[in-house]
Amino acid sequence: MSKSYRSELVGVFGYPVDENPTGVVEEAAFREAGIPWRYLTVLVKPEDLGDAVRGMRAMNWRGVNLTIPHKIAVISHLDELSPAAEIIGAVNTVVNREGRLLGENTDGKGMLKSLVESGRDPKGRHVTVLGAGGAARAVAVECALAGARKVSIINRTVLRGEELAALVSGKTAAACEFLPWTPGIRVPEGTDLLINATSIGLFPDTDARPDIDYDSVGPGMAAADVVFNPPDTPFLKEAAARGAQAINGLGMLVNQAAVNFNLWTGLKAPEALMMEALKGEFGLA
Ligand code: NDP
């Protein structure tokens, strides 16, 4: 009987990338599934992205994740985009389909799954998103595609916020408004889901919280954060203190890793085990 010693490769390209924990989660899943796959965390400078993608193509990598600053730049090196990635205008996951590189965006799908699993399906709901960067674009578009009734975008840089609101209104069935971020802004009336999709609260600025009127957050609302390091952000603590349901960024991270696992391997992801692996990494297990 012949034996194969060959590895199937996936990974992440970023700059910086050292603190990205996705490899721990994906490799735990590969071990559980008993498949010879490896997830490599690779430092790729912006000027080297084209060579890196050609390299992964040449080595028949099965796919790759992209993080800061490659999510938009990678598009020019791909063969095809999924409908969601096309609308969002950014790719965080590439799938190698027999030599053709397909760009997907699973950031928003990860958040969506996390909301649904927390009993907070955005379908028919009013979702307010703080931020208009890469994560905010993915979250706002996926919530709208999942049937959110209304999406409010609050962002500091007006042009970026207006562009995202126009994108969601133009490409999905959700009504979308933009509100400039004035200090201490009240959460729009009727908000069911309030999502911090900014980087505020991210390590090392762990005491920072979005400058909103927390007294406009109340019971019946859910507050979700994209920031996962640390998971227990001041934003979530303030919201929970007002009676809102807090949903941390670990779920988003694990769920998008699970979606990626499935896209790459075709297998169902061992999600509970992946969450345990991530919690272990953050000393929460
Ligand atoms: P970007 O740089 O693309 O966007 C950052 C956003 O935050 C912008 O809207 C920016 O506003 C806003 N912002 C930053 N600082 C402030 C501030 N002091 N006051 C008001 N607004 C502010 O970053 P990403 O969207 O790529 O990433 C955002 C966060 O999402 C990161 O913490 C990242 O780790 C996290 N993330 C988590 C994932 C998960 O799986 N849990 C997946 C992907 C990302 P402006 O437009 O005015 O500059």
mmCIF file of N, CA and C in Angstrom, residues 80-208:
data_model
loop_
_atom_site.group_PDB
_atom_site.id
_atom_site.type_symbol
_atom_site.label_atom_id
_atom_site.label_comp_id
_atom_site.label_asym_id
_atom_site.label_seq_id
_atom_site.Cartn_x
_atom_site.Cartn_y
_atom_site.Cartn_z
ATOM 1 N N GLU A 80 -11.895 35.113 -9.796
ATOM 2 C CA GLU A 80 -13.348 35.189 -9.651
ATOM 3 C C GLU A 80 -13.681 35.677 -8.244
ATOM 4 N N LEU A 81 -14.839 36.333 -8.081
ATOM 5 C CA LEU A 81 -15.286 36.753 -6.744
ATOM 6 C C LEU A 81 -16.673 36.191 -6.467
ATOM 7 N N SER A 82 -16.951 35.868 -5.208
ATOM 8 C CA SER A 82 -18.317 35.465 -4.831
ATOM 9 C C SER A 82 -19.179 36.722 -4.871
ATOM 10 N N PRO A 83 -20.521 36.542 -4.960
ATOM 11 C CA PRO A 83 -21.390 37.730 -4.999
ATOM 12 C C PRO A 83 -21.184 38.640 -3.778
ATOM 13 N N ALA A 84 -21.042 38.051 -2.572
ATOM 14 C CA ALA A 84 -20.871 38.884 -1.369
ATOM 15 C C ALA A 84 -19.543 39.640 -1.417
ATOM 16 N N ALA A 85 -18.471 38.969 -1.818
ATOM 17 C CA ALA A 85 -17.159 39.632 -1.897
ATOM 18 C C ALA A 85 -17.197 40.755 -2.924
ATOM 19 N N GLU A 86 -17.939 40.523 -4.001
ATOM 20 C CA GLU A 86 -18.091 41.534 -5.066
ATOM 21 C C GLU A 86 -18.743 42.794 -4.491
ATOM 22 N N ILE A 87 -19.821 42.612 -3.724
ATOM 23 C CA ILE A 87 -20.525 43.773 -3.148
ATOM 24 C C ILE A 87 -19.652 44.442 -2.090
ATOM 25 N N ILE A 88 -19.059 43.643 -1.209
ATOM 26 C CA ILE A 88 -18.263 44.196 -0.100
ATOM 27 C C ILE A 88 -17.002 44.878 -0.640
ATOM 28 N N GLY A 89 -16.473 44.353 -1.738
ATOM 29 C CA GLY A 89 -15.271 44.948 -2.331
ATOM 30 C C GLY A 89 -14.002 44.559 -1.583
ATOM 31 N N ALA A 90 -14.060 43.463 -0.846
ATOM 32 C CA ALA A 90 -12.888 42.991 -0.093
ATOM 33 C C ALA A 90 -12.977 41.471 0.043
ATOM 34 N N VAL A 91 -11.804 40.840 0.115
ATOM 35 C CA VAL A 91 -11.713 39.380 0.194
ATOM 36 C C VAL A 91 -10.882 39.005 1.418
ATOM 37 N N ASN A 92 -11.431 38.128 2.274
ATOM 38 C CA ASN A 92 -10.606 37.640 3.394
ATOM 39 C C ASN A 92 -10.268 36.165 3.235
ATOM 40 N N THR A 93 -10.889 35.517 2.245
ATOM 41 C CA THR A 93 -10.653 34.084 2.042
ATOM 42 C C THR A 93 -10.567 33.778 0.553
ATOM 43 N N VAL A 94 -9.513 33.070 0.169
ATOM 44 C CA VAL A 94 -9.376 32.609 -1.211
ATOM 45 C C VAL A 94 -9.494 31.092 -1.211
ATOM 46 N N VAL A 95 -10.262 30.581 -2.171
ATOM 47 C CA VAL A 95 -10.399 29.130 -2.325
ATOM 48 C C VAL A 95 -9.813 28.757 -3.679
ATOM 49 N N ASN A 96 -8.903 27.771 -3.678
ATOM 50 C CA ASN A 96 -8.277 27.316 -4.920
ATOM 51 C C ASN A 96 -9.115 26.173 -5.492
ATOM 52 N N ARG A 97 -9.884 26.479 -6.543
ATOM 53 C CA ARG A 97 -10.721 25.458 -7.183
ATOM 54 C C ARG A 97 -10.028 24.982 -8.449
ATOM 55 N N GLU A 98 -9.226 23.929 -8.291
ATOM 56 C CA GLU A 98 -8.491 23.337 -9.420
ATOM 57 C C GLU A 98 -7.744 24.381 -10.231
ATOM 58 N N GLY A 99 -7.013 25.239 -9.518
ATOM 59 C CA GLY A 99 -6.167 26.224 -10.211
ATOM 60 C C GLY A 99 -6.809 27.585 -10.368
ATOM 61 N N ARG A 100 -8.135 27.662 -10.214
ATOM 62 C CA ARG A 100 -8.809 28.975 -10.293
ATOM 63 C C ARG A 100 -8.985 29.514 -8.884
ATOM 64 N N LEU A 101 -8.585 30.754 -8.667
ATOM 65 C CA LEU A 101 -8.664 31.335 -7.325
ATOM 66 C C LEU A 101 -9.951 32.155 -7.173
ATOM 67 N N LEU A 102 -10.809 31.670 -6.252
ATOM 68 C CA LEU A 102 -12.093 32.327 -5.985
ATOM 69 C C LEU A 102 -11.981 33.146 -4.701
ATOM 70 N N GLY A 103 -12.360 34.425 -4.758
ATOM 71 C CA GLY A 103 -12.323 35.294 -3.581
ATOM 72 C C GLY A 103 -13.668 35.311 -2.874
ATOM 73 N N GLU A 104 -13.626 35.098 -1.575
ATOM 74 C CA GLU A 104 -14.842 35.116 -0.740
ATOM 75 C C GLU A 104 -14.634 36.120 0.387
ATOM 76 N N ASN A 105 -15.707 36.484 1.053
ATOM 77 C CA ASN A 105 -15.559 37.278 2.274
ATOM 78 C C ASN A 105 -16.384 36.615 3.358
ATOM 79 N N THR A 106 -15.719 36.057 4.354
ATOM 80 C CA THR A 106 -16.424 35.299 5.396
ATOM 81 C C THR A 106 -16.486 36.051 6.731
ATOM 82 N N ASP A 107 -15.934 37.286 6.778
ATOM 83 C CA ASP A 107 -15.994 38.070 8.028
ATOM 84 C C ASP A 107 -17.449 38.298 8.457
ATOM 85 N N GLY A 108 -18.239 38.800 7.512
ATOM 86 C CA GLY A 108 -19.643 39.111 7.817
ATOM 87 C C GLY A 108 -20.437 37.847 8.088
ATOM 88 N N LYS A 109 -20.107 36.770 7.372
ATOM 89 C CA LYS A 109 -20.812 35.490 7.574
ATOM 90 C C LYS A 109 -20.548 34.973 8.981
ATOM 91 N N GLY A 110 -19.313 35.195 9.462
ATOM 92 C CA GLY A 110 -18.960 34.778 10.825
ATOM 93 C C GLY A 110 -19.786 35.531 11.849
ATOM 94 N N MET A 111 -19.922 36.842 11.665
ATOM 95 C CA MET A 111 -20.734 37.646 12.593
ATOM 96 C C MET A 111 -22.203 37.218 12.516
ATOM 97 N N LEU A 112 -22.686 37.015 11.291
ATOM 98 C CA LEU A 112 -24.087 36.627 11.095
ATOM 99 C C LEU A 112 -24.409 35.328 11.848
ATOM 100 N N LYS A 113 -23.537 34.352 11.710
ATOM 101 C CA LYS A 113 -23.724 33.056 12.363
ATOM 102 C C LYS A 113 -23.710 33.239 13.886
ATOM 103 N N SER A 114 -22.809 34.098 14.345
ATOM 104 C CA SER A 114 -22.702 34.366 15.769
ATOM 105 C C SER A 114 -24.000 35.001 16.289
ATOM 106 N N LEU A 115 -24.577 35.919 15.521
ATOM 107 C CA LEU A 115 -25.831 36.568 15.925
ATOM 108 C C LEU A 115 -26.968 35.548 15.955
ATOM 109 N N VAL A 116 -27.049 34.739 14.902
ATOM 110 C CA VAL A 116 -28.137 33.741 14.815
ATOM 111 C C VAL A 116 -28.019 32.744 15.969
ATOM 112 N N GLU A 117 -26.782 32.284 16.222
ATOM 113 C CA GLU A 117 -26.578 31.309 17.311
ATOM 114 C C GLU A 117 -26.893 31.908 18.680
ATOM 115 N N SER A 118 -26.824 33.225 18.802
ATOM 116 C CA SER A 118 -27.156 33.893 20.062
ATOM 117 C C SER A 118 -28.643 34.247 20.126
ATOM 118 N N GLY A 119 -29.422 33.736 19.147
ATOM 119 C CA GLY A 119 -30.871 33.994 19.129
ATOM 120 C C GLY A 119 -31.205 35.373 18.599
ATOM 121 N N ARG A 120 -30.294 35.959 17.807
ATOM 122 C CA ARG A 120 -30.477 37.332 17.329
ATOM 123 C C ARG A 120 -30.366 37.417 15.810
ATOM 124 N N ASP A 121 -31.173 36.619 15.100
ATOM 125 C CA ASP A 121 -31.214 36.670 13.641
ATOM 126 C C ASP A 121 -31.592 38.093 13.199
ATOM 127 N N PRO A 122 -30.742 38.728 12.360
ATOM 128 C CA PRO A 122 -31.061 40.107 11.955
ATOM 129 C C PRO A 122 -32.253 40.239 10.995
ATOM 130 N N LYS A 123 -32.773 39.108 10.507
ATOM 131 C CA LYS A 123 -33.897 39.159 9.548
ATOM 132 C C LYS A 123 -35.051 39.994 10.119
ATOM 133 N N GLY A 124 -35.466 41.003 9.383
ATOM 134 C CA GLY A 124 -36.591 41.847 9.804
ATOM 135 C C GLY A 124 -36.238 42.847 10.894
ATOM 136 N N ARG A 125 -34.972 42.922 11.279
ATOM 137 C CA ARG A 125 -34.539 43.768 12.403
ATOM 138 C C ARG A 125 -33.832 45.041 11.944
ATOM 139 N N HIS A 126 -33.706 45.964 12.889
ATOM 140 C CA HIS A 126 -32.960 47.205 12.648
ATOM 141 C C HIS A 126 -31.558 47.026 13.244
ATOM 142 N N VAL A 127 -30.561 47.072 12.372
ATOM 143 C CA VAL A 127 -29.175 46.849 12.785
ATOM 144 C C VAL A 127 -28.408 48.173 12.699
ATOM 145 N N THR A 128 -27.734 48.545 13.775
ATOM 146 C CA THR A 128 -26.890 49.742 13.754
ATOM 147 C C THR A 128 -25.431 49.320 13.837
ATOM 148 N N VAL A 129 -24.647 49.790 12.863
ATOM 149 C CA VAL A 129 -23.236 49.399 12.777
ATOM 150 C C VAL A 129 -22.367 50.617 13.068
ATOM 151 N N LEU A 130 -21.480 50.498 14.042
ATOM 152 C CA LEU A 130 -20.488 51.532 14.313
ATOM 153 C C LEU A 130 -19.262 51.217 13.475
ATOM 154 N N GLY A 131 -18.867 52.149 12.590
ATOM 155 C CA GLY A 131 -17.706 51.920 11.740
ATOM 156 C C GLY A 131 -18.102 51.728 10.284
ATOM 157 N N ALA A 132 -17.125 51.933 9.397
ATOM 158 C CA ALA A 132 -17.370 51.750 7.964
ATOM 159 C C ALA A 132 -16.114 51.200 7.279
ATOM 160 N N GLY A 133 -15.220 50.570 8.054
ATOM 161 C CA GLY A 133 -14.009 49.956 7.500
ATOM 162 C C GLY A 133 -14.320 48.565 6.961
ATOM 163 N N GLY A 134 -13.286 47.761 6.789
ATOM 164 C CA GLY A 134 -13.445 46.442 6.181
ATOM 165 C C GLY A 134 -14.433 45.550 6.921
ATOM 166 N N ALA A 135 -14.279 45.457 8.247
ATOM 167 C CA ALA A 135 -15.170 44.583 9.020
ATOM 168 C C ALA A 135 -16.601 45.114 8.975
ATOM 169 N N ALA A 136 -16.745 46.437 9.076
ATOM 170 C CA ALA A 136 -18.089 47.053 9.061
ATOM 171 C C ALA A 136 -18.771 46.808 7.723
ATOM 172 N N ARG A 137 -18.025 46.926 6.632
ATOM 173 C CA ARG A 137 -18.608 46.696 5.293
ATOM 174 C C ARG A 137 -19.139 45.274 5.203
ATOM 175 N N ALA A 138 -18.324 44.311 5.665
ATOM 176 C CA ALA A 138 -18.723 42.905 5.587
ATOM 177 C C ALA A 138 -19.950 42.635 6.464
ATOM 178 N N VAL A 139 -19.940 43.181 7.673
ATOM 179 C CA VAL A 139 -21.045 42.940 8.609
ATOM 180 C C VAL A 139 -22.332 43.598 8.105
ATOM 181 N N ALA A 140 -22.227 44.856 7.650
ATOM 182 C CA ALA A 140 -23.426 45.570 7.195
ATOM 183 C C ALA A 140 -24.037 44.879 5.970
ATOM 184 N N VAL A 141 -23.183 44.489 5.012
ATOM 185 C CA VAL A 141 -23.690 43.851 3.785
ATOM 186 C C VAL A 141 -24.325 42.498 4.107
ATOM 187 N N GLU A 142 -23.670 41.680 4.942
ATOM 188 C CA GLU A 142 -24.226 40.341 5.238
ATOM 189 C C GLU A 142 -25.528 40.449 6.030
ATOM 190 N N CYS A 143 -25.615 41.396 6.971
ATOM 191 C CA CYS A 143 -26.874 41.573 7.721
ATOM 192 C C CYS A 143 -27.984 41.986 6.762
ATOM 193 N N ALA A 144 -27.650 42.887 5.816
ATOM 194 C CA ALA A 144 -28.647 43.338 4.845
ATOM 195 C C ALA A 144 -29.067 42.187 3.930
ATOM 196 N N LEU A 145 -28.081 41.395 3.465
ATOM 197 C CA LEU A 145 -28.408 40.254 2.591
ATOM 198 C C LEU A 145 -29.223 39.209 3.343
ATOM 199 N N ALA A 146 -29.041 39.165 4.682
ATOM 200 C CA ALA A 146 -29.790 38.189 5.500
ATOM 201 C C ALA A 146 -31.185 38.712 5.850
ATOM 202 N N GLY A 147 -31.547 39.873 5.324
ATOM 203 C CA GLY A 147 -32.933 40.335 5.473
ATOM 204 C C GLY A 147 -33.173 41.381 6.548
ATOM 205 N N ALA A 148 -32.100 42.033 7.021
ATOM 206 C CA ALA A 148 -32.317 43.131 7.984
ATOM 207 C C ALA A 148 -33.250 44.154 7.326
ATOM 208 N N ARG A 149 -34.179 44.685 8.143
ATOM 209 C CA ARG A 149 -35.154 45.652 7.616
ATOM 210 C C ARG A 149 -34.477 46.998 7.370
ATOM 211 N N LYS A 150 -33.671 47.383 8.345
ATOM 212 C CA LYS A 150 -33.028 48.693 8.273
ATOM 213 C C LYS A 150 -31.605 48.583 8.795
ATOM 214 N N VAL A 151 -30.689 49.305 8.169
ATOM 215 C CA VAL A 151 -29.302 49.335 8.643
ATOM 216 C C VAL A 151 -28.903 50.804 8.819
ATOM 217 N N SER A 152 -28.438 51.151 10.017
ATOM 218 C CA SER A 152 -27.907 52.505 10.263
ATOM 219 C C SER A 152 -26.390 52.381 10.399
ATOM 220 N N ILE A 153 -25.686 53.226 9.668
ATOM 221 C CA ILE A 153 -24.216 53.240 9.734
ATOM 222 C C ILE A 153 -23.786 54.508 10.460
ATOM 223 N N ILE A 154 -22.994 54.358 11.509
ATOM 224 C CA ILE A 154 -22.445 55.520 12.213
ATOM 225 C C ILE A 154 -20.933 55.476 12.043
ATOM 226 N N ASN A 155 -20.358 56.516 11.432
ATOM 227 C CA ASN A 155 -18.895 56.513 11.238
ATOM 228 C C ASN A 155 -18.307 57.900 11.400
ATOM 229 N N ARG A 156 -17.048 57.918 11.850
ATOM 230 C CA ARG A 156 -16.327 59.169 12.102
ATOM 231 C C ARG A 156 -16.026 59.879 10.779
ATOM 232 N N THR A 157 -15.473 59.157 9.819
ATOM 233 C CA THR A 157 -15.153 59.751 8.517
ATOM 234 C C THR A 157 -16.408 59.693 7.648
ATOM 235 N N VAL A 158 -16.940 60.897 7.342
ATOM 236 C CA VAL A 158 -18.255 60.991 6.697
ATOM 237 C C VAL A 158 -18.268 60.291 5.339
ATOM 238 N N LEU A 159 -17.266 60.557 4.519
ATOM 239 C CA LEU A 159 -17.277 60.013 3.161
ATOM 240 C C LEU A 159 -17.351 58.485 3.162
ATOM 241 N N ARG A 160 -16.544 57.868 4.044
ATOM 242 C CA ARG A 160 -16.515 56.400 4.130
ATOM 243 C C ARG A 160 -17.887 55.859 4.553
ATOM 244 N N GLY A 161 -18.496 56.544 5.527
ATOM 245 C CA GLY A 161 -19.811 56.123 6.022
ATOM 246 C C GLY A 161 -20.883 56.275 4.954
ATOM 247 N N GLU A 162 -20.830 57.397 4.237
ATOM 248 C CA GLU A 162 -21.831 57.636 3.171
ATOM 249 C C GLU A 162 -21.691 56.599 2.067
ATOM 250 N N GLU A 163 -20.440 56.264 1.744
ATOM 251 C CA GLU A 163 -20.208 55.274 0.677
ATOM 252 C C GLU A 163 -20.796 53.918 1.058
ATOM 253 N N LEU A 164 -20.586 53.529 2.329
ATOM 254 C CA LEU A 164 -21.107 52.226 2.767
ATOM 255 C C LEU A 164 -22.637 52.223 2.754
ATOM 256 N N ALA A 165 -23.246 53.328 3.234
ATOM 257 C CA ALA A 165 -24.713 53.401 3.256
ATOM 258 C C ALA A 165 -25.263 53.323 1.832
ATOM 259 N N ALA A 166 -24.600 54.004 0.898
ATOM 260 C CA ALA A 166 -25.058 53.975 -0.496
ATOM 261 C C ALA A 166 -24.920 52.567 -1.071
ATOM 262 N N LEU A 167 -23.845 51.879 -0.694
ATOM 263 C CA LEU A 167 -23.602 50.516 -1.169
ATOM 264 C C LEU A 167 -24.706 49.568 -0.680
ATOM 265 N N VAL A 168 -25.009 49.651 0.608
ATOM 266 C CA VAL A 168 -26.027 48.751 1.183
ATOM 267 C C VAL A 168 -27.404 49.069 0.578
ATOM 268 N N SER A 169 -27.740 50.358 0.459
ATOM 269 C CA SER A 169 -29.038 50.737 -0.127
ATOM 270 C C SER A 169 -29.124 50.284 -1.576
ATOM 271 N N GLY A 170 -28.015 50.454 -2.320
ATOM 272 C CA GLY A 170 -28.042 50.174 -3.750
ATOM 273 C C GLY A 170 -27.994 48.688 -4.086
ATOM 274 N N LYS A 171 -27.325 47.892 -3.248
ATOM 275 C CA LYS A 171 -27.080 46.490 -3.633
ATOM 276 C C LYS A 171 -27.901 45.479 -2.838
ATOM 277 N N THR A 172 -28.643 45.935 -1.830
ATOM 278 C CA THR A 172 -29.459 44.993 -1.052
ATOM 279 C C THR A 172 -30.858 45.586 -0.881
ATOM 280 N N ALA A 173 -31.751 44.796 -0.299
ATOM 281 C CA ALA A 173 -33.145 45.257 -0.147
ATOM 282 C C ALA A 173 -33.339 46.065 1.141
ATOM 283 N N ALA A 174 -32.291 46.168 1.974
ATOM 284 C CA ALA A 174 -32.453 46.880 3.256
ATOM 285 C C ALA A 174 -32.430 48.393 3.049
ATOM 286 N N ALA A 175 -33.222 49.100 3.864
ATOM 287 C CA ALA A 175 -33.130 50.561 3.884
ATOM 288 C C ALA A 175 -31.887 50.903 4.703
ATOM 289 N N CYS A 176 -31.071 51.827 4.225
ATOM 290 C CA CYS A 176 -29.836 52.123 4.946
ATOM 291 C C CYS A 176 -29.640 53.626 5.068
ATOM 292 N N GLU A 177 -29.286 54.065 6.268
ATOM 293 C CA GLU A 177 -29.020 55.492 6.495
ATOM 294 C C GLU A 177 -27.610 55.652 7.048
ATOM 295 N N PHE A 178 -27.041 56.839 6.821
ATOM 296 C CA PHE A 178 -25.748 57.173 7.419
ATOM 297 C C PHE A 178 -25.928 58.283 8.440
ATOM 298 N N LEU A 179 -25.291 58.129 9.598
ATOM 299 C CA LEU A 179 -25.311 59.166 10.626
ATOM 300 C C LEU A 179 -23.863 59.516 10.975
ATOM 301 N N PRO A 180 -23.467 60.799 10.833
ATOM 302 C CA PRO A 180 -22.105 61.175 11.208
ATOM 303 C C PRO A 180 -21.908 60.957 12.704
ATOM 304 N N TRP A 181 -20.709 60.530 13.092
ATOM 305 C CA TRP A 181 -20.443 60.176 14.499
ATOM 306 C C TRP A 181 -20.130 61.434 15.309
ATOM 307 N N THR A 182 -21.170 62.041 15.893
ATOM 308 C CA THR A 182 -20.947 63.159 16.802
ATOM 309 C C THR A 182 -20.653 62.560 18.181
ATOM 310 N N PRO A 183 -19.772 63.210 18.985
ATOM 311 C CA PRO A 183 -19.425 62.633 20.283
ATOM 312 C C PRO A 183 -20.671 62.365 21.131
ATOM 313 N N GLY A 184 -20.731 61.206 21.747
ATOM 314 C CA GLY A 184 -21.855 60.850 22.611
ATOM 315 C C GLY A 184 -23.154 60.615 21.852
ATOM 316 N N ILE A 185 -23.060 60.250 20.578
ATOM 317 C CA ILE A 185 -24.264 60.054 19.740
ATOM 318 C C ILE A 185 -25.204 59.006 20.348
ATOM 319 N N ARG A 186 -26.516 59.277 20.252
ATOM 320 C CA ARG A 186 -27.502 58.312 20.746
ATOM 321 C C ARG A 186 -27.680 57.184 19.723
ATOM 322 N N VAL A 187 -27.885 55.992 20.211
ATOM 323 C CA VAL A 187 -28.169 54.861 19.322
ATOM 324 C C VAL A 187 -29.538 55.122 18.690
ATOM 325 N N PRO A 188 -29.666 54.992 17.345
ATOM 326 C CA PRO A 188 -30.945 55.307 16.690
ATOM 327 C C PRO A 188 -32.124 54.557 17.317
ATOM 328 N N GLU A 189 -33.217 55.255 17.445
ATOM 329 C CA GLU A 189 -34.466 54.710 17.980
ATOM 330 C C GLU A 189 -34.831 53.430 17.208
ATOM 331 N N GLY A 190 -35.253 52.401 17.900
ATOM 332 C CA GLY A 190 -35.715 51.180 17.232
ATOM 333 C C GLY A 190 -34.614 50.171 16.933
ATOM 334 N N THR A 191 -33.364 50.492 17.301
ATOM 335 C CA THR A 191 -32.260 49.554 17.028
ATOM 336 C C THR A 191 -32.463 48.247 17.808
ATOM 337 N N ASP A 192 -32.393 47.119 17.094
ATOM 338 C CA ASP A 192 -32.468 45.803 17.756
ATOM 339 C C ASP A 192 -31.060 45.267 18.022
ATOM 340 N N LEU A 193 -30.167 45.501 17.045
ATOM 341 C CA LEU A 193 -28.797 44.976 17.152
ATOM 342 C C LEU A 193 -27.813 46.114 16.965
ATOM 343 N N LEU A 194 -26.945 46.301 17.949
ATOM 344 C CA LEU A 194 -25.919 47.349 17.869
ATOM 345 C C LEU A 194 -24.567 46.655 17.751
ATOM 346 N N ILE A 195 -23.864 46.918 16.656
ATOM 347 C CA ILE A 195 -22.613 46.188 16.414
ATOM 348 C C ILE A 195 -21.436 47.149 16.373
ATOM 349 N N ASN A 196 -20.462 46.948 17.277
ATOM 350 C CA ASN A 196 -19.219 47.711 17.168
ATOM 351 C C ASN A 196 -18.324 47.038 16.141
ATOM 352 N N ALA A 197 -18.210 47.667 14.967
ATOM 353 C CA ALA A 197 -17.342 47.120 13.920
ATOM 354 C C ALA A 197 -16.144 48.035 13.706
ATOM 355 N N THR A 198 -15.808 48.830 14.724
ATOM 356 C CA THR A 198 -14.564 49.610 14.688
ATOM 357 C C THR A 198 -13.485 48.791 15.405
ATOM 358 N N SER A 199 -12.267 49.334 15.413
ATOM 359 C CA SER A 199 -11.189 48.654 16.138
ATOM 360 C C SER A 199 -11.062 49.194 17.570
ATOM 361 N N ILE A 200 -12.025 49.995 18.010
ATOM 362 C CA ILE A 200 -11.937 50.591 19.355
ATOM 363 C C ILE A 200 -12.089 49.494 20.415
ATOM 364 N N GLY A 201 -11.100 49.432 21.327
ATOM 365 C CA GLY A 201 -11.115 48.402 22.372
ATOM 366 C C GLY A 201 -10.113 47.297 22.102
ATOM 367 N N LEU A 202 -9.560 47.310 20.877
ATOM 368 C CA LEU A 202 -8.578 46.281 20.496
ATOM 369 C C LEU A 202 -7.276 46.469 21.284
ATOM 370 N N PHE A 203 -6.670 45.358 21.700
ATOM 371 C CA PHE A 203 -5.372 45.369 22.362
ATOM 372 C C PHE A 203 -4.382 46.208 21.547
ATOM 373 N N PRO A 204 -3.595 47.127 22.094
ATOM 374 C CA PRO A 204 -3.386 47.373 23.529
ATOM 375 C C PRO A 204 -4.318 48.436 24.138
ATOM 376 N N ASP A 205 -5.244 49.024 23.326
ATOM 377 C CA ASP A 205 -6.125 50.084 23.866
ATOM 378 C C ASP A 205 -7.359 49.479 24.524
ATOM 379 N N THR A 206 -7.122 48.637 25.516
ATOM 380 C CA THR A 206 -8.213 47.816 26.039
ATOM 381 C C THR A 206 -9.200 48.578 26.931
ATOM 382 N N ASP A 207 -8.866 49.840 27.295
ATOM 383 C CA ASP A 207 -9.825 50.627 28.083
ATOM 384 C C ASP A 207 -10.710 51.485 27.192
ATOM 385 N N ALA A 208 -10.410 51.527 25.895
ATOM 386 C CA ALA A 208 -11.161 52.407 24.989
ATOM 387 C C ALA A 208 -12.535 51.826 24.697
#
